[in-house]
CSV table of C-alpha atoms in Angstrom, one decimal:
chain,number,residue,atom,x,y,z
Q,2,MET,CA,19.0,30.6,-61.8
Q,3,PRO,CA,19.3,31.2,-65.4
Q,4,GLU,CA,17.0,33.9,-66.9
Q,5,PRO,CA,15.3,32.2,-69.7
Q,6,LEU,CA,15.0,28.9,-67.1
Q,7,PHE,CA,13.7,31.1,-64.0
Q,8,ARG,CA,10.9,32.9,-66.8
Q,9,ALA,CA,9.9,29.1,-67.8
Q,10,VAL,CA,9.6,27.7,-64.3
Q,11,SER,CA,7.3,31.4,-63.7
Q,12,LEU,CA,4.8,30.9,-66.7
Q,13,PHE,CA,4.7,26.6,-65.4
Q,14,LEU,CA,3.2,27.7,-61.9
Q,15,ASP,CA,1.5,31.1,-62.8
Q,16,ALA,CA,-0.4,30.5,-66.1
Q,17,PRO,CA,-2.7,27.5,-66.8
Q,18,LEU,CA,-1.7,24.6,-69.9
Q,19,SER,CA,-3.4,25.2,-73.3
Q,20,PRO,CA,-5.3,22.9,-74.8
Q,21,GLU,CA,-2.2,22.5,-76.9
Q,22,THR,CA,-0.1,22.1,-74.9
Q,23,TRP,CA,-1.8,19.4,-73.0
Q,24,GLN,CA,-2.6,18.0,-76.4
Q,25,VAL,CA,1.3,17.7,-76.7
Q,26,LEU,CA,2.5,16.2,-72.9
Q,27,LEU,CA,0.0,14.2,-72.9
Q,28,LYS,CA,2.0,12.0,-75.9
Q,29,PHE,CA,4.8,12.3,-73.8
Q,30,ILE,CA,3.1,11.1,-70.7
Q,31,PRO,CA,2.5,7.4,-71.9
Q,32,PHE,CA,5.6,5.9,-73.0
Q,33,VAL,CA,6.8,7.7,-69.8
Q,34,LEU,CA,4.6,6.5,-67.8
Q,35,PHE,CA,4.1,2.8,-68.9
Q,36,LEU,CA,8.0,2.2,-70.1
Q,37,GLU,CA,10.1,4.5,-67.4
Q,38,MET,CA,8.0,5.5,-64.3
Q,39,PRO,CA,7.5,1.7,-63.5
Q,40,VAL,CA,11.3,0.9,-63.9
Q,41,TYR,CA,12.2,3.8,-61.3
Q,42,ILE,CA,9.5,2.6,-59.4
Q,43,MET,CA,10.9,-1.2,-59.3
Q,44,ILE,CA,14.5,0.1,-58.8
Q,45,ILE,CA,13.7,2.9,-55.6
Q,46,LEU,CA,11.4,-0.4,-53.9
Q,47,GLY,CA,14.3,-3.3,-54.5
Q,48,VAL,CA,16.6,-0.1,-53.0
Q,49,LEU,CA,14.4,0.1,-50.6
Q,50,LYS,CA,13.7,-3.9,-49.7
Q,51,HIS,CA,17.8,-4.3,-49.7
Q,52,CYS,CA,18.1,-1.6,-46.9
Q,53,LEU,CA,15.8,-3.3,-44.4
Q,54,GLU,CA,17.5,-7.0,-45.2
Q,55,ARG,CA,20.8,-5.0,-44.3
Q,56,MET,CA,19.1,-3.4,-41.5
Q,57,TYR,CA,18.4,-6.6,-39.7
Q,58,GLN,CA,20.9,-8.7,-40.6
Q,59,VAL,CA,22.8,-10.5,-38.1
Q,60,PRO,CA,26.8,-8.9,-38.9
Q,61,TRP,CA,28.8,-12.3,-39.1
Q,62,ARG,CA,31.3,-13.5,-41.4
Q,63,SER,CA,31.6,-18.0,-41.9
Q,64,ASP,CA,35.1,-19.2,-42.4
Q,65,TYR,CA,34.3,-19.1,-45.8
Q,66,TYR,CA,37.8,-18.0,-47.9
Q,67,PRO,CA,37.2,-19.7,-51.4
Q,68,SER,CA,40.9,-19.4,-53.5
Q,69,VAL,CA,40.9,-16.8,-56.1
Q,70,SER,CA,41.7,-16.2,-59.3
Q,71,CYS,CA,41.8,-12.0,-60.5
Q,72,LEU,CA,41.8,-12.0,-64.6
Q,73,VAL,CA,42.9,-9.0,-65.7
Q,74,THR,CA,42.4,-7.9,-68.8
Q,75,CYS,CA,45.7,-5.4,-70.3
Q,76,TYR,CA,45.8,-3.6,-73.2
Q,77,SER,CA,46.9,-0.3,-73.3
Q,78,GLU,CA,47.1,0.9,-69.5
Q,79,GLY,CA,50.6,1.4,-69.0
Q,80,ASP,CA,52.1,1.8,-65.5
Q,81,ALA,CA,48.3,2.2,-64.1
Q,82,VAL,CA,48.3,-1.5,-64.1
Q,83,LYS,CA,50.7,-1.1,-61.5
Q,84,HIS,CA,47.5,0.0,-59.6
Q,85,THR,CA,45.2,-2.3,-60.2
Q,86,ILE,CA,47.2,-5.2,-59.3
Q,87,ARG,CA,48.5,-3.2,-56.7
Q,88,SER,CA,44.4,-3.1,-55.3
Q,89,LEU,CA,44.0,-6.9,-55.6
Q,90,ALA,CA,47.1,-7.8,-53.9
Q,91,ARG,CA,46.9,-6.0,-50.8
Q,92,GLN,CA,43.7,-7.5,-50.4
Q,93,ILE,CA,42.4,-7.7,-46.7
Q,94,TYR,CA,41.6,-11.4,-47.1
Q,95,PRO,CA,43.3,-14.6,-45.7
Q,96,GLY,CA,42.6,-16.9,-48.8
Q,97,ARG,CA,44.6,-17.4,-51.7
Q,98,ILE,CA,44.3,-14.9,-54.4
Q,99,GLN,CA,46.2,-15.4,-57.9
Q,100,ILE,CA,46.7,-12.6,-60.2
Q,101,ILE,CA,46.9,-12.7,-63.5
Q,102,PRO,CA,47.3,-10.0,-66.0
Q,103,ILE,CA,46.6,-10.9,-69.8
Q,104,VAL,CA,48.3,-8.3,-72.1
Q,105,ASP,CA,46.8,-8.8,-75.4
Q,106,GLY,CA,48.9,-7.8,-77.9
Q,107,ALA,CA,52.2,-7.6,-75.9
Q,108,ALA,CA,54.2,-6.7,-78.8
Q,109,LEU,CA,52.8,-3.4,-79.8
Q,110,ASN,CA,52.3,-3.3,-76.0
Q,111,GLY,CA,55.5,-4.0,-73.9
Q,112,GLU,CA,54.9,-0.8,-71.5
Q,113,THR,CA,51.7,-2.6,-70.1
Q,114,PHE,CA,53.7,-5.9,-70.1
Q,115,ARG,CA,56.6,-4.4,-68.3
Q,116,ALA,CA,54.6,-2.7,-65.9
Q,117,ALA,CA,52.7,-5.3,-65.0
Q,118,LYS,CA,56.4,-7.6,-64.7
Q,119,SER,CA,57.4,-5.4,-62.1
Q,120,MET,CA,55.2,-6.0,-59.9
Q,121,GLU,CA,56.6,-9.7,-59.2
Q,122,SER,CA,58.7,-9.2,-56.6
Q,123,ALA,CA,56.6,-6.8,-55.0
Q,124,VAL,CA,53.8,-10.0,-54.9
Q,125,ALA,CA,55.9,-12.6,-53.9
Q,126,ARG,CA,56.9,-11.1,-51.0
Q,127,LEU,CA,52.9,-10.9,-50.1
Q,128,SER,CA,51.4,-14.1,-48.0
Q,129,ASN,CA,49.0,-16.3,-49.9
Q,130,ARG,CA,50.0,-13.4,-52.8
Q,131,SER,CA,50.9,-14.8,-56.1
Q,132,LEU,CA,51.2,-12.7,-60.0
Q,133,GLN,CA,51.2,-14.6,-63.4
Q,134,VAL,CA,51.9,-12.5,-66.1
Q,135,VAL,CA,50.9,-13.2,-69.3
Q,136,PRO,CA,51.5,-12.5,-72.6
Q,137,LYS,CA,49.3,-12.7,-76.0
Q,138,TRP,CA,52.0,-11.4,-78.1
Q,139,GLN,CA,49.0,-11.1,-81.0
Q,140,ARG,CA,45.9,-9.3,-80.1
Q,141,GLY,CA,43.2,-11.2,-80.4
Q,142,GLY,CA,40.3,-9.4,-78.1
Q,143,ARG,CA,39.2,-9.1,-74.5
Q,144,VAL,CA,36.8,-12.1,-74.6
Q,145,SER,CA,40.3,-14.4,-76.4
Q,146,ALA,CA,42.7,-12.9,-73.6
Q,147,LEU,CA,40.3,-13.8,-70.9
Q,148,ASN,CA,39.8,-17.6,-71.8
Q,149,THR,CA,44.0,-17.7,-72.6
Q,150,GLY,CA,43.6,-16.0,-68.4
Q,151,MET,CA,41.5,-18.9,-67.9
Q,152,ASN,CA,43.9,-22.0,-68.4
Q,153,PHE,CA,46.0,-20.4,-66.4
Q,154,ALA,CA,43.6,-19.9,-63.4
Q,155,ASP,CA,43.4,-22.7,-60.3
Q,156,GLY,CA,41.0,-20.6,-57.5
Q,157,GLU,CA,37.4,-21.7,-57.2
Q,158,ILE,CA,36.3,-18.2,-57.9
Q,159,VAL,CA,37.2,-16.2,-61.3
Q,160,MET,CA,36.8,-12.4,-61.1
Q,161,ALA,CA,37.0,-10.8,-64.0
Q,162,LEU,CA,38.7,-7.8,-64.2
Q,163,ASP,CA,39.8,-4.8,-66.3
Q,164,GLY,CA,43.3,-3.2,-66.6
Q,165,ASP,CA,42.4,0.5,-66.0
Q,166,THR,CA,40.3,-0.3,-62.5
Q,167,SER,CA,41.5,-0.6,-58.8
Q,168,PHE,CA,39.2,-2.4,-56.0
Q,169,ASP,CA,38.8,-1.4,-52.0
Q,170,ASN,CA,41.1,-3.5,-49.8
Q,171,ASP,CA,37.9,-5.4,-48.7
Q,172,MET,CA,36.4,-6.3,-52.4
Q,173,VAL,CA,37.7,-10.0,-52.9
Q,174,GLU,CA,36.0,-10.4,-48.9
Q,175,ARG,CA,32.8,-8.7,-50.3
Q,176,ALA,CA,32.7,-10.5,-53.4
Q,177,THR,CA,33.6,-14.2,-52.1
Q,178,ARG,CA,30.9,-14.1,-48.6
Q,179,HIS,CA,28.4,-14.7,-51.7
Q,180,PHE,CA,29.2,-18.0,-52.9
Q,181,GLU,CA,28.8,-20.0,-49.4
Q,182,ASP,CA,25.2,-20.0,-51.0
Q,183,ARG,CA,25.5,-23.1,-54.0
Q,184,SER,CA,22.7,-21.4,-55.6
Q,185,VAL,CA,24.7,-18.4,-56.2
Q,186,GLY,CA,26.4,-18.7,-59.8
Q,187,CYS,CA,27.7,-14.4,-60.2
Q,188,VAL,CA,27.9,-12.1,-58.8
Q,189,SER,CA,28.7,-8.3,-60.3
Q,190,GLY,CA,30.7,-5.6,-58.8
Q,191,CYS,CA,29.7,-2.0,-58.3
Q,192,LEU,CA,31.8,0.4,-60.3
Q,193,ARG,CA,32.5,3.5,-59.2
Q,194,VAL,CA,34.2,6.4,-61.7
Q,195,ARG,CA,38.3,6.6,-60.9
Q,196,ASN,CA,38.7,9.8,-62.9
Q,197,ALA,CA,35.5,12.0,-61.8
Q,198,ARG,CA,37.6,15.8,-61.2
Q,199,SER,CA,38.9,14.9,-65.0
Q,200,GLY,CA,36.2,16.6,-66.7
Q,201,LEU,CA,32.4,17.5,-67.5
Q,202,VAL,CA,31.8,15.2,-69.4
Q,203,THR,CA,33.7,12.5,-66.2
Q,204,ARG,CA,31.5,13.9,-63.2
Q,205,LEU,CA,28.5,13.0,-65.9
Q,206,GLN,CA,29.6,9.4,-66.1
Q,207,ALA,CA,30.2,9.7,-62.4
Q,208,ILE,CA,26.4,10.6,-62.1
Q,209,GLU,CA,25.4,8.2,-64.2
Q,210,TYR,CA,27.6,5.2,-62.4
Q,211,PHE,CA,26.2,6.0,-59.4
Q,212,LEU,CA,22.8,6.3,-60.5
Q,213,SER,CA,22.8,3.8,-63.8
Q,214,ILE,CA,25.4,1.0,-61.4
Q,215,GLN,CA,25.1,1.6,-57.9
Q,216,ALA,CA,21.4,2.1,-57.2
Q,217,ALA,CA,19.9,0.7,-59.7
Q,218,LYS,CA,21.5,-2.7,-59.6
Q,219,THR,CA,21.5,-3.3,-56.0
Q,220,GLY,CA,17.6,-2.2,-56.7
Q,221,LEU,CA,17.0,-5.3,-59.7
Q,222,SER,CA,19.2,-7.6,-57.6
Q,223,ALA,CA,16.8,-7.1,-54.6
Q,224,LEU,CA,14.4,-8.5,-56.9
Q,225,GLY,CA,16.4,-10.9,-58.1
Q,226,VAL,CA,16.7,-9.7,-61.4
Q,227,VAL,CA,20.2,-7.9,-62.2
Q,228,ASN,CA,20.5,-6.6,-66.0
Q,229,ASN,CA,24.2,-7.8,-66.7
Q,230,ILE,CA,27.3,-8.6,-64.9
Q,231,SER,CA,30.0,-5.9,-65.9
Q,232,GLY,CA,32.3,-7.0,-68.4
Q,233,ALA,CA,35.3,-4.1,-66.1
Q,234,PHE,CA,34.5,-6.5,-62.5
Q,235,GLY,CA,32.0,-9.6,-62.7
Q,236,VAL,CA,33.0,-12.4,-60.5
Q,237,PHE,CA,32.1,-16.3,-61.6
Q,238,ARG,CA,31.8,-19.0,-59.1
Q,239,ARG,CA,34.6,-21.5,-61.7
Q,240,SER,CA,32.4,-23.9,-62.2
Q,241,VAL,CA,29.3,-21.6,-64.3
Q,242,LEU,CA,32.2,-21.1,-66.1
Q,243,ASP,CA,32.8,-24.0,-67.5
Q,244,LEU,CA,29.2,-25.1,-67.6
Q,245,ILE,CA,28.6,-22.1,-70.3
Q,246,GLY,CA,32.4,-22.7,-71.8
Q,247,GLY,CA,33.9,-19.8,-70.8
Q,248,TRP,CA,33.6,-16.1,-73.2
Q,249,ASP,CA,32.5,-16.0,-76.6
Q,250,ALA,CA,33.9,-14.3,-79.6
Q,251,GLY,CA,32.5,-11.3,-81.1
Q,252,THR,CA,31.3,-8.3,-78.9
Q,253,ALA,CA,29.3,-7.3,-75.7
Q,254,GLU,CA,31.0,-10.2,-73.8
Q,255,ASP,CA,29.7,-9.6,-70.7
Q,256,LEU,CA,25.6,-9.3,-71.3
Q,257,ASP,CA,26.2,-12.3,-74.2
Q,258,LEU,CA,27.9,-14.0,-70.4
Q,259,THR,CA,25.1,-12.7,-68.5
Q,260,LEU,CA,22.8,-13.7,-70.7
Q,261,ARG,CA,24.0,-17.7,-71.2
Q,262,VAL,CA,23.4,-17.5,-67.2
Q,263,LYS,CA,20.1,-16.8,-67.4
Q,264,ASN,CA,19.2,-19.8,-69.6
Q,265,TYR,CA,20.0,-22.1,-67.6
Q,266,PHE,CA,17.4,-20.2,-64.6
Q,267,GLY,CA,15.0,-21.9,-66.5
Q,268,ARG,CA,16.4,-25.8,-65.7
Q,269,TYR,CA,17.6,-24.4,-62.0
Q,270,ASP,CA,15.3,-23.8,-59.5
Q,271,GLY,CA,16.5,-20.7,-57.6
Q,272,PHE,CA,20.1,-20.0,-60.0
Q,273,ARG,CA,20.7,-16.9,-59.0
Q,274,ILE,CA,23.1,-14.1,-59.8
Q,275,ILE,CA,23.2,-10.8,-57.4
Q,276,PHE,CA,24.9,-7.7,-57.0
Q,277,ASP,CA,26.9,-6.4,-54.5
Q,278,PRO,CA,26.9,-2.3,-54.1
Q,279,GLU,CA,30.1,-3.0,-51.2
Q,280,ALA,CA,32.1,-4.6,-53.8
Q,281,MET,CA,34.0,-1.7,-55.0
Q,282,GLY,CA,35.6,-0.7,-58.0
Q,283,PHE,CA,36.7,2.1,-59.8
Q,284,THR,CA,37.0,2.5,-63.3
Q,285,ASP,CA,39.0,5.3,-65.5
Q,286,VAL,CA,35.9,6.3,-68.3
Q,287,PRO,CA,36.6,8.6,-71.6
Q,288,ASP,CA,37.6,12.2,-70.7
Q,289,THR,CA,36.7,13.7,-73.6
Q,290,PHE,CA,32.7,13.8,-75.4
Q,291,ARG,CA,34.2,11.8,-78.5
Q,292,ASP,CA,35.6,9.2,-76.9
Q,293,PHE,CA,32.4,8.5,-74.5
Q,294,PHE,CA,30.6,8.5,-77.7
Q,295,LYS,CA,32.7,6.4,-79.7
Q,296,GLN,CA,32.5,4.1,-76.5
Q,297,ARG,CA,28.5,4.4,-76.6
Q,298,LEU,CA,28.0,3.7,-80.2
Q,299,ARG,CA,29.6,0.0,-79.5
Q,300,TRP,CA,27.5,-0.2,-75.7
Q,301,ASP,CA,24.2,0.8,-77.7
Q,302,GLY,CA,24.6,-0.9,-80.6
Q,303,ASP,CA,25.8,-4.0,-78.7
Q,304,LEU,CA,22.8,-4.5,-76.7
Q,305,SER,CA,21.0,-4.4,-80.3
Q,306,PHE,CA,23.2,-7.0,-81.7
Q,307,LEU,CA,22.4,-9.7,-79.0
Q,308,TYR,CA,18.6,-8.7,-78.5
Q,309,PHE,CA,18.4,-8.9,-82.4
Q,310,ARG,CA,20.8,-11.2,-83.5
Q,311,LYS,CA,22.0,-12.9,-81.5
Q,312,HIS,CA,20.2,-14.1,-78.5
Q,313,TRP,CA,16.5,-13.6,-79.5
Q,314,ARG,CA,15.8,-17.0,-78.9
Q,315,SER,CA,16.2,-16.0,-74.5
Q,316,PHE,CA,13.4,-13.9,-74.6
Q,317,SER,CA,11.9,-17.4,-73.4
Q,318,PRO,CA,10.4,-17.8,-69.5
Q,319,LYS,CA,11.0,-21.5,-70.1
Q,320,LEU,CA,14.7,-20.0,-70.2
Q,321,VAL,CA,15.2,-17.5,-68.0
Q,322,GLY,CA,12.5,-17.8,-66.0
Q,323,TRP,CA,8.9,-15.5,-66.0
Q,324,LYS,CA,11.0,-12.6,-63.4
Q,325,ASN,CA,13.8,-12.4,-65.9
Q,326,PHE,CA,11.7,-12.5,-68.7
Q,327,LEU,CA,9.4,-9.5,-68.0
Q,328,ALA,CA,12.6,-7.8,-66.7
Q,329,LEU,CA,13.9,-9.0,-70.5
Q,330,LEU,CA,11.6,-7.3,-72.1
Q,331,TRP,CA,11.0,-4.3,-69.7
Q,332,THR,CA,14.4,-3.0,-68.1
Q,333,GLY,CA,16.1,-4.5,-71.9
Q,334,LEU,CA,14.4,-4.3,-74.5
Q,335,LEU,CA,11.3,-1.8,-74.3
Q,336,PHE,CA,14.1,0.9,-72.2
Q,337,GLN,CA,17.6,0.5,-73.9
Q,338,VAL,CA,16.6,-0.2,-76.7
Q,339,VAL,CA,12.7,1.1,-77.5
Q,340,MET,CA,12.9,3.8,-75.6
Q,341,PRO,CA,15.4,6.1,-77.5
Q,342,LEU,CA,13.7,5.3,-81.2
Q,343,LEU,CA,10.8,6.8,-79.4
Q,344,ILE,CA,12.0,9.7,-77.6
Q,345,VAL,CA,13.5,10.7,-81.2
Q,346,CYS,CA,10.3,10.6,-83.1
Q,347,TYR,CA,8.7,12.6,-79.6
Q,348,THR,CA,10.8,15.1,-80.0
Q,349,ALA,CA,11.1,15.3,-83.9
Q,350,TYR,CA,7.5,15.5,-84.4
Q,351,LEU,CA,7.7,18.5,-82.1
Q,352,PHE,CA,9.6,20.5,-83.3
Q,353,VAL,CA,8.2,19.6,-86.9
Q,354,ALA,CA,4.5,19.7,-86.3
Q,355,TYR,CA,4.6,22.9,-83.9
Q,356,PRO,CA,5.8,26.7,-83.9
Q,357,LEU,CA,9.4,26.7,-82.5
Q,358,SER,CA,8.4,29.3,-80.1
Q,359,PHE,CA,6.0,26.2,-78.3
Q,360,ALA,CA,7.8,23.6,-78.9
Q,361,VAL,CA,10.8,25.2,-76.9
Q,362,TRP,CA,8.1,25.9,-74.4
Q,363,ILE,CA,7.2,22.2,-73.5
Q,364,THR,CA,10.7,21.1,-74.1
Q,365,VAL,CA,11.3,23.0,-71.0
Q,366,LEU,CA,8.7,21.6,-69.2
Q,367,VAL,CA,10.1,17.9,-69.9
Q,368,TYR,CA,13.7,19.1,-68.8
Q,369,LEU,CA,12.5,20.5,-65.5
Q,370,PHE,CA,10.4,16.8,-64.7
Q,371,TYR,CA,13.3,14.7,-65.8
Q,372,LEU,CA,15.3,17.3,-63.7
Q,373,ALA,CA,13.0,17.0,-60.7
Q,374,VAL,CA,12.9,12.9,-61.3
Q,375,THR,CA,16.6,13.1,-61.2
Q,376,ALA,CA,17.7,15.1,-58.5
Q,377,VAL,CA,14.7,13.4,-56.2
Q,378,MET,CA,16.1,9.9,-57.2
Q,379,PHE,CA,20.1,11.1,-56.9
Q,380,LEU,CA,19.1,12.2,-53.2
Q,381,LEU,CA,17.3,9.0,-52.4
Q,382,PHE,CA,20.1,6.8,-53.2
Q,383,VAL,CA,22.6,9.0,-51.7
Q,384,LEU,CA,21.2,8.9,-48.1
Q,385,LEU,CA,20.0,5.2,-48.1
Q,386,LEU,CA,23.4,3.6,-50.3
Q,387,SER,CA,26.2,5.5,-50.9
Q,388,GLU,CA,29.3,4.5,-48.5
Q,389,ARG,CA,31.2,8.4,-49.9
Q,390,PRO,CA,28.0,10.6,-49.1
Q,391,LYS,CA,30.3,13.5,-49.3
Q,392,GLU,CA,31.8,13.4,-52.3
Q,393,ASP,CA,28.6,11.9,-54.4
Q,394,LEU,CA,27.2,15.1,-52.4
Q,395,ALA,CA,29.2,17.6,-54.4
Q,396,THR,CA,28.3,16.4,-57.9
Q,397,MET,CA,24.9,18.1,-56.9
Q,398,PRO,CA,25.6,21.4,-59.2
Q,399,TRP,CA,26.3,18.9,-62.3
Q,400,ILE,CA,22.5,17.0,-61.1
Q,401,VAL,CA,21.3,20.1,-64.1
Q,402,LEU,CA,22.9,18.7,-66.5
Q,403,SER,CA,22.0,15.2,-66.0
Q,404,PRO,CA,18.9,15.7,-68.1
Q,405,LEU,CA,21.0,17.2,-71.3
Q,406,PHE,CA,23.4,14.6,-70.9
Q,407,ALA,CA,21.3,11.6,-70.7
Q,408,PHE,CA,19.1,12.9,-74.1
Q,409,ALA,CA,22.3,12.9,-75.8
Q,410,CYS,CA,22.5,9.4,-74.6
Q,411,ARG,CA,19.3,8.4,-75.7
Q,412,VAL,CA,19.9,10.1,-79.3
Q,413,TYR,CA,23.2,8.3,-79.6
Q,414,GLY,CA,21.5,5.4,-78.9
Q,415,ALA,CA,18.9,5.5,-81.3
Q,416,PHE,CA,21.4,6.3,-83.6
Q,417,ALA,CA,23.4,3.3,-82.3
Q,418,THR,CA,20.4,1.3,-82.9
Q,419,LEU,CA,19.9,1.5,-86.3
Q,420,TRP,CA,23.9,1.3,-87.0
Q,421,GLU,CA,23.4,-2.4,-85.6
Q,422,LEU,CA,20.3,-3.8,-87.8
Q,423,LEU,CA,21.1,-1.9,-90.6
Q,424,GLY,CA,24.7,-1.6,-91.2
Q,425,ARG,CA,26.0,-4.3,-88.6
Q,426,GLY,CA,27.8,-1.7,-86.3
Q,427,HIS,CA,28.9,-4.4,-83.5
Q,428,ARG,CA,31.3,-5.9,-86.3
Q,429,ASP,CA,33.0,-2.0,-86.5
Q,430,THR,CA,34.2,-2.6,-82.8
Q,431,ASN,CA,38.0,-1.4,-80.7
Q,432,MET,CA,37.7,-4.8,-78.8
Q,433,ALA,CA,38.8,-7.4,-81.2
Q,434,PRO,CA,40.5,-7.0,-84.0
Q,435,TRP,CA,38.9,-8.1,-87.3
Q,436,TRP,CA,40.5,-10.9,-88.5
Q,437,VAL,CA,38.1,-12.2,-85.1
Q,438,THR,CA,34.6,-10.3,-85.4
Q,439,LYS,CA,34.7,-11.8,-88.6
Q,440,LYS,CA,34.5,-15.2,-87.5
Q,441,SER,CA,31.7,-15.0,-85.8
Q,442,LYS,CA,28.7,-15.8,-87.7
Q,443,PHE,CA,26.2,-12.9,-86.7
């Protein structure tokens, strides 16, 4: 343990906290106690519920194997798209799989287009598999690519996938089994980091993905309140996509589609979205801090765009049902949008109102608190959920940096929220060209 941290821990264990310290900590405790901890407890209870249900589940699989259309959105993946196509073609699944890579801006992305076309003969040799590469010569963005792909899809189940994502060979079987239940409209697949060993930022994202996707969504799904269907790995009943009119123009198409599906929950009792931690995909994440924060500027700003501009009417129990209404408020608006602003305000107040040495002392205490929470939850979820425990435990040394990484993300999230509210940042996106985003009325 580093010397300054050792002295801070010793001071924390040996010396009583002063009234001044308690005063500052009590300003920190309310938003942790009332905004964060209930979410963590809810996720833990949901994961325990999932594990108990799985423990008593009879290992049985019916003969339901619906036809599947995989819409693979491609832009500049190059040869990497071959791994995606190969992982879909070689699925252990007796039903039909139609693979449709849509190359957006194919006129400028000839390498990706040619890489996808080169897989046609290999896929044609496989039983019950087909590959149809669709070039979009002019770039229109991800939404345009997905809606174009729908014109070629004929499967009962439609998967929206990214061209830089590959999958375990039982993914299709795991994901499609849920649709035998007619109340299931959509399934959110599980994502892990494929390039986790590329550097520090990818290792930290691997921990983040495990906690925020595999663990958190498992818990939320067990309670019936999945917060988002990942854009890189979403699975849909074709009739549901037809009902809502496919993907909508603009940005943040994954959360936008999730909210539009949830708007039917109040009308159709029992209609639901689920998350399957056993339907596994592996995606490439930004491998530099610059690219990472550029991505998060878009992601975090899109939350504010959808919650405050486009889907503010969705915060209604009549539309989404009481359970999802409360989840939207708590895990969405408060936890993802309000919390970053509160953390920035608290940190600024601490360093402005108190001496630097005292502010650093309080910061160390807060860091130790989040380190303990992160480490306990990580170990618990590895024990209960991980299908690759050795790989996950190998990332444990990087847990010491996770609270700092999360703090940086929260501060940047607050900036992204303000950039969206004050400057309409959702229009400044690389997910679609300006001539597409300008057509949005928001």
